[in-house]
């Protein structure tokens, strides 16, 4: 028996999950999928962040996390010499893929952009979760479709001007998906209510080509310099790329049952692990990626567990 | 969107922008070039229209969204406190004017200002606050002969990565005088070299709080521009230098500043000790040496007060 999860991540501050190589003028680009070029947070980066959160929880008694749980769920730590035996963890962590990217606009400050490929992947995550009713996938819109009428007409989205339509089948699909994703990401917390409302009004479905351009152009690029005593430049400028605040990602997680002969004990442990994960992640503010001491990488997490079958 | 005279005044205005337009588009994605003999020219009227919009609409800050974002930030800090971190919040109010990010001229009209990566509002980047605080503390608070005092500084800010060029030089020098050096001595020197360490305080980007901040278009008028241009250029030969003289036309250059309102800087630390130290240092630094550009002309000095909850 395994338990499937869907984790939504919602950026409170800019997120820098760094890629290994520099790219063009960027000294420090973010991780991207090679096929689509959409931003992504690799499973290994996400798992490290989750393990760190669990490790910190195990330092506090109130959390209910024991060091034993950390090792069982995330696997044993690699020993310094690399010789000691290691055990695999019970949790496998998938890539956190893009769900909706905030793009600057000339009205209402910003909108979230998504596309049929992205929704298709989310639908597969829903399927893995065993969801009964999955909203229908929209066809490629002719340019862009919106849930609300105030987007009707030509709109500036970051560097592009895109005709947006709020009528027809794609617009209906956006409405259904906005309601479904909005509930999953923002929950019922009143602090998030205005953002949930904005998401249902300001989610745009754009065609795949447009999404590609937005995914590369609408990230945040921050230029930093190190100054000498007399305030002239010592090092830099160097440019780091971030996923902007308000970005929404989703990752699939899978929790396996522990290796235990006794069925009763196995189920008990599995239930304990499920509870630990829920306490740690659901509604929590995680720290993911680099530049932590500059306040980057704060992401709200909501965890959705598959129905027990 | 294009600039035009509106008939009643001579001042050019932008058409098609709103109160809630995102400066990431208006400032960074627009250009109004007119073809000229030496390539495109950027008319003064276009820049004046951009600056007019920024000044009048305070860079598109939507008061409702400002308040919602501020509430969510408070919620995030509460979550971090619950997870065992210590949070200190400091309200920063410009004593006069503030010019952060003047060098970030990511647009055709060379208007530079630090903008939030999603909403496009003015912000004070965490890296700016951390850099200014570290500089002030190193000058004013650290006794460099006292290892404990240096360690207190490193606890807050961390230690930079070892300079690889320096390492390289050491290695090369090492090869030459290795024969004369005992192995023990080599090791002692290596231990003395400081290894990289992470700071224990996170300096978050400071956002407008308690309503929008006031944006004011400012102007400076450098005299004898041809002389200074020649000085700055690497190519100019001494005999080609244009002597400074008052017949050169002074050229006004407009730029954006923040002249009122409040930003809240948030510090998140691992423990109370470093949190209080960082908070006290930040408050003193922003008042004493200021942040951003043109501090010698009176820009960038901030009044710091504890944030009222």
Coordinates of C-alpha atoms in Angstrom, one line a residue:
Chain A
X1 CA 0.0 0.0 0.0
X2 CA 1.3 3.4 -0.9
X3 CA -0.2 6.8 -0.2
X4 CA -0.3 9.4 -3.0
X5 CA -0.1 13.1 -2.3
X6 CA -0.4 16.3 -4.3
X7 CA 1.5 19.3 -2.8
X8 CA 0.7 22.8 -3.9
X9 CA 3.5 25.3 -3.4
X10 CA 2.6 29.0 -3.5
X11 CA 5.5 31.6 -3.4
X12 CA 5.4 34.2 -0.6
X13 CA 8.8 35.5 -1.6
X14 CA 10.9 35.1 -4.7
X15 CA 12.3 31.5 -5.1
X16 CA 15.7 30.6 -6.4
X17 CA 16.1 26.9 -7.1
X18 CA 19.4 27.2 -9.0
X19 CA 20.5 25.5 -12.1
X20 CA 24.1 24.3 -12.3
X21 CA 25.2 26.4 -15.3
X22 CA 25.0 30.0 -16.2
X23 CA 22.8 31.0 -19.1
X24 CA 23.4 33.9 -21.4
X25 CA 23.6 37.1 -19.4
X26 CA 22.3 35.4 -16.3
X27 CA 25.1 34.3 -13.9
X28 CA 22.7 32.4 -11.7
X29 CA 19.6 31.1 -13.6
X30 CA 16.8 29.0 -12.1
X31 CA 16.1 25.3 -12.9
X32 CA 14.0 24.7 -16.1
X33 CA 12.6 21.7 -17.9
X34 CA 14.7 21.0 -21.0
X35 CA 11.7 20.1 -23.2
X36 CA 9.3 23.0 -22.4
X37 CA 11.8 25.5 -20.8
X38 CA 9.1 26.1 -18.1
X39 CA 10.6 26.8 -14.7
X40 CA 10.6 23.9 -12.3
X41 CA 12.0 22.9 -8.9
X42 CA 13.6 19.5 -9.2
X43 CA 12.5 16.7 -6.9
X44 CA 16.0 16.4 -5.4
X45 CA 15.9 20.1 -4.5
X46 CA 12.4 19.9 -3.1
X47 CA 13.2 16.7 -1.1
X48 CA 16.2 18.4 0.5
X49 CA 14.1 21.3 1.6
X50 CA 11.5 19.0 3.0
X51 CA 14.1 16.9 4.9
X52 CA 15.5 20.1 6.4
X53 CA 12.1 21.1 7.6
X54 CA 11.6 17.7 9.1
X55 CA 15.1 17.8 10.7
X56 CA 14.2 21.2 12.3
X57 CA 10.9 19.8 13.5
X58 CA 12.6 16.9 15.1
X59 CA 14.7 19.3 17.2
X60 CA 11.5 20.6 18.8
X61 CA 9.5 18.3 21.1
X62 CA 6.1 19.9 20.4
X63 CA 6.2 18.8 16.7
X64 CA 5.9 15.1 17.4
X65 CA 8.7 14.4 14.9
X66 CA 11.5 12.0 16.1
X67 CA 14.9 11.7 14.5
X68 CA 13.8 8.1 13.8
X69 CA 10.9 9.4 11.7
X70 CA 13.2 11.7 9.6
X71 CA 15.4 8.7 8.8
X72 CA 12.5 6.4 8.0
X73 CA 10.7 8.9 5.8
X74 CA 13.6 10.6 4.1
X75 CA 16.3 7.9 4.3
X76 CA 19.5 7.8 6.2
X77 CA 21.9 10.7 6.1
X78 CA 25.0 10.1 4.0
X79 CA 27.9 9.5 6.3
X80 CA 31.0 11.7 6.0
X81 CA 33.3 8.9 4.8
X82 CA 30.6 7.5 2.5
X83 CA 31.2 4.0 3.9
X84 CA 28.3 3.3 6.4
X85 CA 25.3 1.5 5.1
X86 CA 22.4 3.7 4.0
X87 CA 18.7 3.0 3.8
X88 CA 16.3 4.5 1.3
X89 CA 13.5 6.7 2.5
X90 CA 9.8 5.8 2.2
X91 CA 8.9 9.1 0.6
X92 CA 9.5 9.8 -3.0
X93 CA 9.3 13.4 -4.1
X94 CA 8.5 14.5 -7.7
X95 CA 9.5 17.7 -9.5
X96 CA 7.5 20.7 -8.5
X97 CA 6.0 21.7 -11.9
X98 CA 4.6 25.0 -12.9
X99 CA 0.8 25.5 -12.4
X100 CA 0.4 29.2 -12.8
X101 CA 2.9 32.0 -13.3
X102 CA 2.1 35.6 -12.3
X103 CA 2.6 38.0 -15.2
X104 CA 2.6 41.8 -15.0
X105 CA -0.4 43.5 -16.7
X106 CA -1.7 47.0 -17.5
X107 CA -4.8 46.5 -15.3
X108 CA -5.3 44.8 -11.9
X109 CA -1.5 44.7 -11.3
X110 CA -0.9 41.1 -12.4
X111 CA -2.6 38.0 -13.7
X112 CA -1.7 34.3 -13.5
X113 CA -0.9 32.5 -16.8
X114 CA -1.3 28.8 -17.4
X115 CA -1.6 26.7 -20.6
X116 CA -3.2 23.4 -21.8
X117 CA 0.1 21.4 -21.3
X118 CA 0.3 22.6 -17.7
X119 CA -3.3 21.7 -16.9
X120 CA -2.9 18.4 -18.6
X121 CA 0.0 17.5 -16.2
X122 CA -2.1 18.7 -13.3
X123 CA -5.0 16.5 -14.5
X124 CA -2.6 13.5 -14.4
X125 CA -1.6 14.4 -10.8
X126 CA -5.3 14.5 -10.0
X127 CA -5.7 11.0 -11.6
X128 CA -2.8 9.6 -9.5
X129 CA -4.6 11.0 -6.5
X130 CA -7.7 9.0 -7.5
X131 CA -9.9 12.0 -7.9
X132 CA -13.3 11.0 -9.2
X133 CA -14.2 14.2 -11.1
X134 CA -11.4 15.9 -13.0
X135 CA -12.3 19.1 -14.9
X136 CA -12.2 18.6 -18.7
X137 CA -9.0 19.7 -20.5
X138 CA -9.3 22.8 -22.7
X139 CA -8.3 22.8 -26.3
X140 CA -5.4 25.2 -27.3
X141 CA -7.1 28.7 -27.2
X142 CA -6.6 30.7 -30.3
X143 CA -4.5 33.1 -28.2
X144 CA -5.7 33.4 -24.7
X145 CA -8.9 32.8 -22.7
X146 CA -10.0 34.3 -19.4
X147 CA -12.5 33.5 -16.7
X148 CA -13.7 37.1 -16.2
X149 CA -15.1 39.6 -18.7
X150 CA -12.7 42.4 -17.6
X151 CA -9.9 40.7 -19.6
X152 CA -11.8 40.7 -22.9
X153 CA -9.8 42.4 -25.6
X154 CA -6.1 43.1 -26.2
X155 CA -4.0 42.7 -23.1
X156 CA -0.4 43.4 -22.3
X157 CA 1.1 40.3 -20.6
X158 CA 4.7 41.1 -19.6
X159 CA 6.5 41.7 -22.9
X160 CA 3.6 40.5 -25.2
X161 CA 0.3 42.0 -26.4
X162 CA -2.2 39.1 -26.6
X163 CA -5.9 39.1 -27.6
X164 CA -7.9 37.6 -24.7
X165 CA -11.4 36.2 -25.0
X166 CA -13.7 35.6 -22.1
X167 CA -16.2 33.6 -24.0
X168 CA -16.4 30.1 -25.5
X169 CA -15.3 26.6 -24.4
X170 CA -11.7 27.6 -23.3
X171 CA -13.1 30.4 -21.1
X172 CA -15.5 28.0 -19.4
X173 CA -12.7 25.5 -18.8
X174 CA -10.6 28.3 -17.2
X175 CA -13.5 29.0 -14.8
X176 CA -13.7 25.3 -13.7
X177 CA -10.0 24.9 -13.4
X178 CA -9.6 28.2 -11.5
X179 CA -12.2 27.0 -8.9
X180 CA -10.5 23.6 -8.6
X181 CA -6.9 24.8 -8.3
X182 CA -7.9 27.9 -6.2
X183 CA -9.5 25.7 -3.6
X184 CA -6.5 23.4 -3.5
X185 CA -3.8 26.2 -3.3
X186 CA -5.4 28.8 -1.0
X187 CA -7.8 26.7 1.2
X188 CA -10.3 28.5 3.4
X189 CA -7.9 30.7 5.5
X190 CA -9.3 34.3 5.5
X191 CA -5.8 35.7 4.9
X192 CA -5.7 33.9 1.6
X193 CA -9.3 34.7 0.6
X194 CA -8.6 37.8 -1.5
X195 CA -5.9 35.9 -3.4
X196 CA -8.3 33.0 -4.0
X197 CA -10.8 35.5 -5.3
X198 CA -8.2 37.2 -7.5
X199 CA -7.1 33.8 -8.8
X200 CA -10.7 32.9 -9.9
X201 CA -11.0 36.3 -11.6
X202 CA -7.5 36.7 -13.1
X203 CA -6.4 33.3 -14.3
X204 CA -5.6 33.3 -18.0
X205 CA -5.2 30.3 -20.3
X206 CA -2.7 31.1 -23.0
X207 CA -1.6 29.1 -25.9
X208 CA 1.6 27.1 -25.5
X209 CA 3.9 29.4 -27.5
X210 CA 2.8 32.4 -25.4
X211 CA 3.4 30.4 -22.2
X212 CA 7.0 29.6 -23.3
X213 CA 7.7 33.3 -23.8
X214 CA 6.1 34.3 -20.5
X215 CA 8.0 31.5 -18.7
X216 CA 11.4 32.9 -19.7
X217 CA 10.5 36.7 -19.8
X218 CA 8.4 37.0 -16.6
X219 CA 10.9 35.8 -14.0
X220 CA 12.5 38.2 -11.7
X221 CA 16.1 39.1 -12.4
X222 CA 18.0 40.8 -9.5
X223 CA 21.3 42.5 -10.0
X224 CA 23.6 42.6 -7.0
X225 CA 27.0 44.2 -6.5
X226 CA 29.4 44.1 -3.7
X227 CA 30.8 47.6 -2.8
X228 CA 34.2 48.6 -1.5
X229 CA 34.6 50.9 1.4
X230 CA 34.5 54.0 -0.8
X231 CA 31.2 52.7 -2.3
X232 CA 32.7 51.7 -5.7
X233 CA 32.0 48.3 -7.1
X234 CA 34.3 45.5 -5.7
X235 CA 32.5 42.5 -7.1
X236 CA 29.7 42.2 -9.7
X237 CA 27.4 43.1 -11.0
X238 CA 26.0 39.6 -11.0
X239 CA 22.5 38.7 -12.0
X240 CA 20.4 36.1 -10.3
X241 CA 17.0 34.8 -11.6
X242 CA 14.1 34.1 -9.3
X243 CA 10.6 32.8 -9.7
X244 CA 8.5 35.8 -8.7
X245 CA 6.3 35.8 -5.5
X246 CA 2.8 34.5 -6.3
X247 CA 4.1 31.7 -8.5
X248 CA 2.1 28.4 -8.0
X249 CA 3.8 25.0 -8.4
X250 CA 2.6 21.4 -7.8
X251 CA 4.5 18.2 -6.9
X252 CA 3.4 14.6 -6.6
X253 CA 4.6 12.8 -3.5
X254 CA 4.4 9.1 -2.8
X255 CA 4.7 7.5 0.7
X256 CA 5.4 3.8 0.9
X257 CA 4.6 1.5 3.8
X258 CA 7.6 0.7 6.0
X259 CA 9.3 -2.7 5.7
X260 CA 7.7 -4.5 8.6
X261 CA 6.5 -8.1 8.7
X262 CA 3.7 -7.6 11.2
X263 CA 0.7 -6.1 9.3
X264 CA -0.8 -4.4 12.4
X265 CA 2.5 -2.7 13.2
X266 CA 3.1 -1.8 9.6
X267 CA -0.2 -0.1 9.3
X268 CA 0.3 1.7 12.5
X269 CA 3.7 3.1 11.4
X270 CA 2.3 4.1 8.1
X271 CA -0.5 6.0 9.7
X272 CA 2.1 7.7 12.0
X273 CA 4.1 8.7 8.9
X274 CA 1.0 10.1 7.2
X275 CA 0.2 12.2 10.3
X276 CA 3.8 13.5 10.6
X277 CA 3.8 14.5 6.9
X278 CA 0.4 16.3 7.2
X279 CA 1.5 18.2 10.3
X280 CA 4.8 19.2 8.7
X281 CA 3.5 20.3 5.3
X282 CA -0.1 21.1 5.2
X283 CA -0.6 24.9 5.6
X284 CA 3.1 25.3 6.4
X285 CA 5.5 27.9 5.2
X286 CA 8.5 26.1 3.7
X287 CA 11.9 27.4 2.7
X288 CA 13.0 26.1 -0.7
X289 CA 16.0 27.0 -2.8
X290 CA 18.9 29.4 -2.4
X291 CA 19.6 32.9 -1.0
X292 CA 17.8 32.1 2.2
X293 CA 19.5 34.9 4.2
X294 CA 18.0 37.4 1.7
X295 CA 14.5 36.1 2.7
X296 CA 14.1 34.1 -0.6
X297 CA 12.4 30.8 -1.0
X298 CA 9.4 31.1 1.3
X299 CA 6.6 29.0 -0.1
X300 CA 3.2 28.1 1.4
X301 CA 2.4 24.4 1.1
X302 CA -0.9 22.6 1.0
X303 CA -0.9 18.9 1.0
X304 CA -3.7 16.8 -0.5
X305 CA -3.9 13.1 0.3
X306 CA -5.5 10.5 -1.9
X307 CA -8.7 9.0 -0.7
X308 CA -8.2 5.7 1.1
X309 CA -9.4 3.0 -1.2
Chain B
X1 CA 0.0 53.1 -25.2
X2 CA 1.7 56.2 -26.5
X3 CA 2.5 59.6 -25.1
X4 CA 0.5 62.7 -26.3
X5 CA -0.2 66.2 -25.3
X6 CA -3.7 66.3 -23.9
X7 CA -4.6 69.8 -25.1
X8 CA -5.2 71.5 -21.8
X9 CA -1.5 71.3 -20.6
X10 CA 1.8 71.0 -22.4
X11 CA 2.7 68.0 -20.2
X12 CA 2.7 64.8 -22.2
X13 CA 0.7 61.9 -20.7
X14 CA 0.5 58.2 -21.3
X15 CA -2.7 56.9 -22.9
X16 CA -3.9 53.4 -21.9
X17 CA -2.4 53.1 -18.5
X18 CA -4.5 52.8 -15.3
X19 CA -4.1 53.4 -11.6
X20 CA -3.3 49.7 -11.2
X21 CA -0.9 49.3 -14.2
X22 CA 2.2 47.3 -13.4
X23 CA 5.5 49.3 -13.6
X24 CA 7.2 46.1 -14.7
X25 CA 5.4 46.8 -18.0
X26 CA 5.1 50.6 -18.0
X27 CA 8.7 51.3 -17.0
X28 CA 10.5 48.3 -18.2
X29 CA 8.7 47.1 -21.4
X30 CA 7.9 50.4 -23.2
X31 CA 10.0 52.5 -25.5
X32 CA 8.9 55.4 -27.7
X33 CA 11.7 55.7 -30.2
X34 CA 11.6 58.0 -33.1
X35 CA 13.8 57.2 -36.1
X36 CA 16.8 59.5 -36.4
X37 CA 19.8 59.8 -38.6
X38 CA 22.0 58.1 -36.0
X39 CA 19.6 55.3 -35.2
X40 CA 16.5 55.7 -33.0
X41 CA 16.2 58.6 -30.6
X42 CA 14.2 58.6 -27.4
X43 CA 12.2 61.8 -27.1
X44 CA 12.3 63.8 -23.9
X45 CA 8.5 64.0 -24.0
X46 CA 8.1 60.2 -23.7
X47 CA 10.3 59.9 -20.6
X48 CA 8.4 62.9 -19.1
X49 CA 5.2 61.1 -19.7
X50 CA 6.5 57.9 -18.0
X51 CA 7.8 59.9 -15.0
X52 CA 4.5 61.8 -14.8
X53 CA 2.6 58.6 -14.5
X54 CA 5.0 57.1 -11.9
X55 CA 4.8 60.3 -9.9
X56 CA 1.0 60.7 -10.1
X57 CA 0.0 57.1 -9.6
X58 CA 2.8 56.2 -7.2
X59 CA 3.9 53.4 -9.6
X60 CA 0.6 51.7 -9.8
X61 CA 0.3 50.7 -6.1
X62 CA -3.2 49.4 -5.5
X63 CA -4.0 50.2 -1.9
X64 CA -6.2 47.2 -1.5
X65 CA -3.6 44.8 -2.8
X66 CA -0.9 46.5 -0.7
X67 CA -3.0 45.8 2.4
X68 CA -3.7 42.2 1.5
X69 CA -0.1 41.5 0.8
X70 CA 0.9 43.1 4.1
X71 CA -1.6 40.9 5.9
X72 CA -0.3 37.8 4.3
X73 CA 3.3 38.8 5.1
X74 CA 2.3 39.1 8.8
X75 CA 0.7 35.7 8.6
X76 CA 3.9 34.3 7.1
X77 CA 6.1 35.7 9.9
X78 CA 3.7 34.3 12.5
X79 CA 4.1 30.9 10.9
X80 CA 7.9 31.2 11.0
X81 CA 7.7 32.2 14.7
X82 CA 5.5 29.1 15.3
X83 CA 8.3 27.0 13.7
X84 CA 10.8 28.3 16.3
X85 CA 12.3 31.3 14.5
X86 CA 12.6 34.8 16.1
X87 CA 11.1 37.6 14.0
X88 CA 11.9 41.3 14.3
X89 CA 9.9 43.9 12.3
X90 CA 11.2 47.4 11.7
X91 CA 9.2 50.2 10.0
X92 CA 11.4 52.3 7.7
X93 CA 10.3 55.8 6.7
X94 CA 12.4 58.0 4.4
X95 CA 13.8 61.1 6.2
X96 CA 13.8 62.8 2.8
X97 CA 14.1 60.8 -0.4
X98 CA 15.2 57.3 -1.2
X99 CA 16.8 56.2 -4.4
X100 CA 17.4 52.4 -4.4
X101 CA 18.3 50.6 -7.6
X102 CA 19.1 53.6 -9.8
X103 CA 21.6 51.4 -11.6
X104 CA 18.9 48.9 -12.6
X105 CA 18.1 50.6 -15.9
X106 CA 16.3 47.7 -17.5
X107 CA 14.5 49.9 -20.0
X108 CA 15.1 52.1 -23.0
X109 CA 14.6 55.3 -21.1
X110 CA 17.2 54.4 -18.4
X111 CA 14.8 54.9 -15.4
X112 CA 16.3 52.8 -12.6
X113 CA 14.4 51.9 -9.4
X114 CA 14.2 48.7 -7.3
X115 CA 10.8 47.1 -8.1
X116 CA 9.1 44.1 -6.7
X117 CA 9.3 41.2 -9.1
X118 CA 5.6 40.5 -9.3
X119 CA 3.6 43.6 -8.2
X120 CA 6.2 46.1 -9.6
X121 CA 5.9 48.4 -6.5
X122 CA 9.0 50.1 -5.0
X123 CA 10.8 47.9 -2.5
X124 CA 14.0 47.9 -0.6
X125 CA 15.7 44.6 -1.5
X126 CA 16.8 42.3 1.4
X127 CA 20.3 42.4 -0.2
X128 CA 20.4 46.2 0.2
X129 CA 19.4 46.1 3.8
X130 CA 21.8 43.3 4.6
X131 CA 24.7 44.9 2.8
X132 CA 24.2 48.3 4.5
X133 CA 23.8 46.8 7.9
X134 CA 26.9 44.6 7.5
X135 CA 28.9 47.6 6.3
X136 CA 27.9 49.7 9.3
X137 CA 28.3 47.0 11.9
X138 CA 31.8 46.1 10.5
X139 CA 32.9 49.7 10.8
X140 CA 31.3 50.7 14.0
X141 CA 30.6 47.6 16.1
X142 CA 33.3 45.0 15.5
X143 CA 36.7 45.0 17.2
X144 CA 38.7 43.1 14.6
X145 CA 41.3 42.1 17.2
X146 CA 38.7 40.4 19.3
X147 CA 37.7 37.0 18.0
X148 CA 34.5 37.0 20.0
X149 CA 33.4 40.3 18.5
X150 CA 34.2 39.1 14.9
X151 CA 32.3 35.9 15.7
X152 CA 29.2 37.9 16.7
X153 CA 29.3 39.6 13.4
X154 CA 29.7 36.3 11.5
X155 CA 26.8 34.8 13.4
X156 CA 24.5 37.5 12.0
X157 CA 25.9 37.9 8.4
X158 CA 27.8 34.7 7.7
X159 CA 31.2 34.6 6.0
X160 CA 31.6 35.0 2.3
X161 CA 32.8 32.2 0.1
X162 CA 36.6 32.1 0.1
X163 CA 38.0 34.1 -2.8
X164 CA 39.0 31.5 -5.4
X165 CA 41.6 33.8 -7.0
X166 CA 43.2 34.2 -3.6
X167 CA 43.2 30.4 -3.1
X168 CA 44.8 30.0 -6.6
X169 CA 47.5 32.5 -5.7
X170 CA 48.2 30.7 -2.4
X171 CA 48.4 27.4 -4.2
X172 CA 50.9 28.7 -6.7
X173 CA 53.0 30.4 -4.1
X174 CA 52.8 27.3 -2.0
X175 CA 54.5 25.2 -4.7
X176 CA 57.5 27.5 -4.6
X177 CA 58.1 27.6 -0.8
X178 CA 56.7 24.3 0.1
X179 CA 60.1 22.8 0.7
X180 CA 60.9 25.1 3.6
X181 CA 57.6 24.7 5.3
X182 CA 56.7 22.1 7.8
X183 CA 53.5 20.2 7.3
X184 CA 52.1 21.4 10.7
X185 CA 52.6 25.0 9.8
X186 CA 50.7 24.5 6.5
X187 CA 47.8 23.0 8.4
X188 CA 47.7 25.9 11.0
X189 CA 47.5 28.4 8.2
X190 CA 44.7 26.5 6.5
X191 CA 42.7 26.4 9.7
X192 CA 43.1 30.2 10.1
X193 CA 41.6 30.8 6.7
X194 CA 37.9 31.4 7.4
X195 CA 35.6 28.8 5.8
X196 CA 32.3 29.9 4.3
X197 CA 29.4 30.1 6.8
X198 CA 25.7 30.9 6.5
X199 CA 24.4 33.9 8.4
X200 CA 21.7 33.1 11.0
X201 CA 19.5 36.1 10.1
X202 CA 17.3 36.4 7.0
X203 CA 16.8 39.9 5.6
X204 CA 13.5 39.9 3.7
X205 CA 12.7 42.4 1.0
X206 CA 11.0 45.4 2.6
X207 CA 7.6 46.1 1.0
X208 CA 5.3 49.1 1.4
X209 CA 3.1 48.6 4.5
X210 CA 0.4 50.7 6.0
X211 CA -0.7 52.0 2.6
X212 CA 1.2 53.0 -0.5
X213 CA 4.5 54.8 -0.4
X214 CA 4.8 58.1 -2.2
X215 CA 6.8 58.1 -5.5
X216 CA 8.3 61.5 -6.6
X217 CA 10.1 62.2 -9.9
X218 CA 13.3 64.0 -9.1
X219 CA 15.9 65.7 -11.3
X220 CA 19.6 66.3 -11.3
X221 CA 21.4 68.6 -13.8
X222 CA 25.0 67.7 -14.5
X223 CA 27.0 70.5 -15.9
X224 CA 29.9 70.2 -18.4
X225 CA 28.6 66.8 -19.7
X226 CA 31.1 66.5 -22.7
X227 CA 34.0 66.9 -20.4
X228 CA 32.7 64.2 -18.0
X229 CA 31.7 61.9 -20.8
X230 CA 35.3 62.1 -22.1
X231 CA 36.7 61.4 -18.7
X232 CA 34.5 58.3 -18.3
X233 CA 35.3 56.9 -21.7
X234 CA 38.3 54.6 -21.9
X235 CA 38.9 55.6 -25.5
X236 CA 39.6 59.3 -25.0
X237 CA 43.2 60.3 -25.4
X238 CA 44.5 63.1 -23.1
X239 CA 44.9 65.5 -26.0
X240 CA 41.2 64.9 -27.0
X241 CA 39.8 65.8 -23.6
X242 CA 37.2 68.6 -23.9
X243 CA 38.0 71.2 -21.2
X244 CA 35.2 71.9 -18.8
X245 CA 33.5 75.2 -19.5
X246 CA 30.3 76.9 -18.7
X247 CA 29.2 77.2 -22.3
X248 CA 28.3 73.5 -22.3
X249 CA 24.6 72.9 -22.0
X250 CA 23.5 71.5 -18.6
X251 CA 21.3 68.5 -19.3
X252 CA 18.6 67.7 -16.8
X253 CA 18.3 63.9 -16.0
X254 CA 15.1 62.8 -14.3
X255 CA 14.9 59.8 -12.0
X256 CA 12.4 58.3 -9.5
X257 CA 12.6 58.4 -5.7
X258 CA 10.4 57.4 -2.8
X259 CA 9.6 60.4 -0.7
X260 CA 7.1 59.2 1.8
X261 CA 5.2 56.3 3.3
X262 CA 6.6 53.3 5.2
X263 CA 8.4 50.1 4.3
X264 CA 8.5 47.2 6.8
X265 CA 11.8 45.4 7.0
X266 CA 11.5 41.8 8.4
X267 CA 14.3 40.0 10.0
X268 CA 14.0 36.2 10.7
X269 CA 16.6 34.8 13.0
X270 CA 17.5 31.4 14.4
X271 CA 17.7 32.7 17.9
X272 CA 16.8 35.8 20.0
X273 CA 20.3 37.0 20.5
X274 CA 21.2 37.4 16.8
X275 CA 17.7 38.7 16.1
X276 CA 18.1 41.6 18.6
X277 CA 21.6 42.3 17.5
X278 CA 20.7 42.4 13.8
X279 CA 17.6 44.5 14.5
X280 CA 19.6 47.1 16.5
X281 CA 22.3 47.2 13.9
X282 CA 19.8 47.6 11.0
X283 CA 18.1 50.5 12.8
X284 CA 21.4 52.3 13.4
X285 CA 22.7 51.6 9.9
X286 CA 19.7 53.0 7.9
X287 CA 19.8 56.2 10.0
X288 CA 23.6 56.6 10.1
X289 CA 24.8 55.6 6.6
X290 CA 21.5 55.2 4.7
X291 CA 20.7 52.8 1.9
X292 CA 20.7 53.1 -1.9
X293 CA 22.3 55.8 -4.1
X294 CA 23.3 59.4 -3.5
X295 CA 23.6 59.2 0.3
X296 CA 26.2 62.0 0.1
X297 CA 23.5 64.2 -1.4
X298 CA 21.1 63.4 1.5
X299 CA 19.2 60.6 -0.2
X300 CA 18.6 57.2 1.4
X301 CA 18.5 58.0 5.2
X302 CA 15.6 56.3 7.0
X303 CA 13.9 56.6 10.3
X304 CA 13.6 53.2 11.9
X305 CA 10.9 52.3 14.4
X306 CA 9.6 49.0 15.8
X307 CA 6.7 47.8 13.8
X308 CA 3.4 48.1 15.6
X309 CA 1.4 44.9 15.5

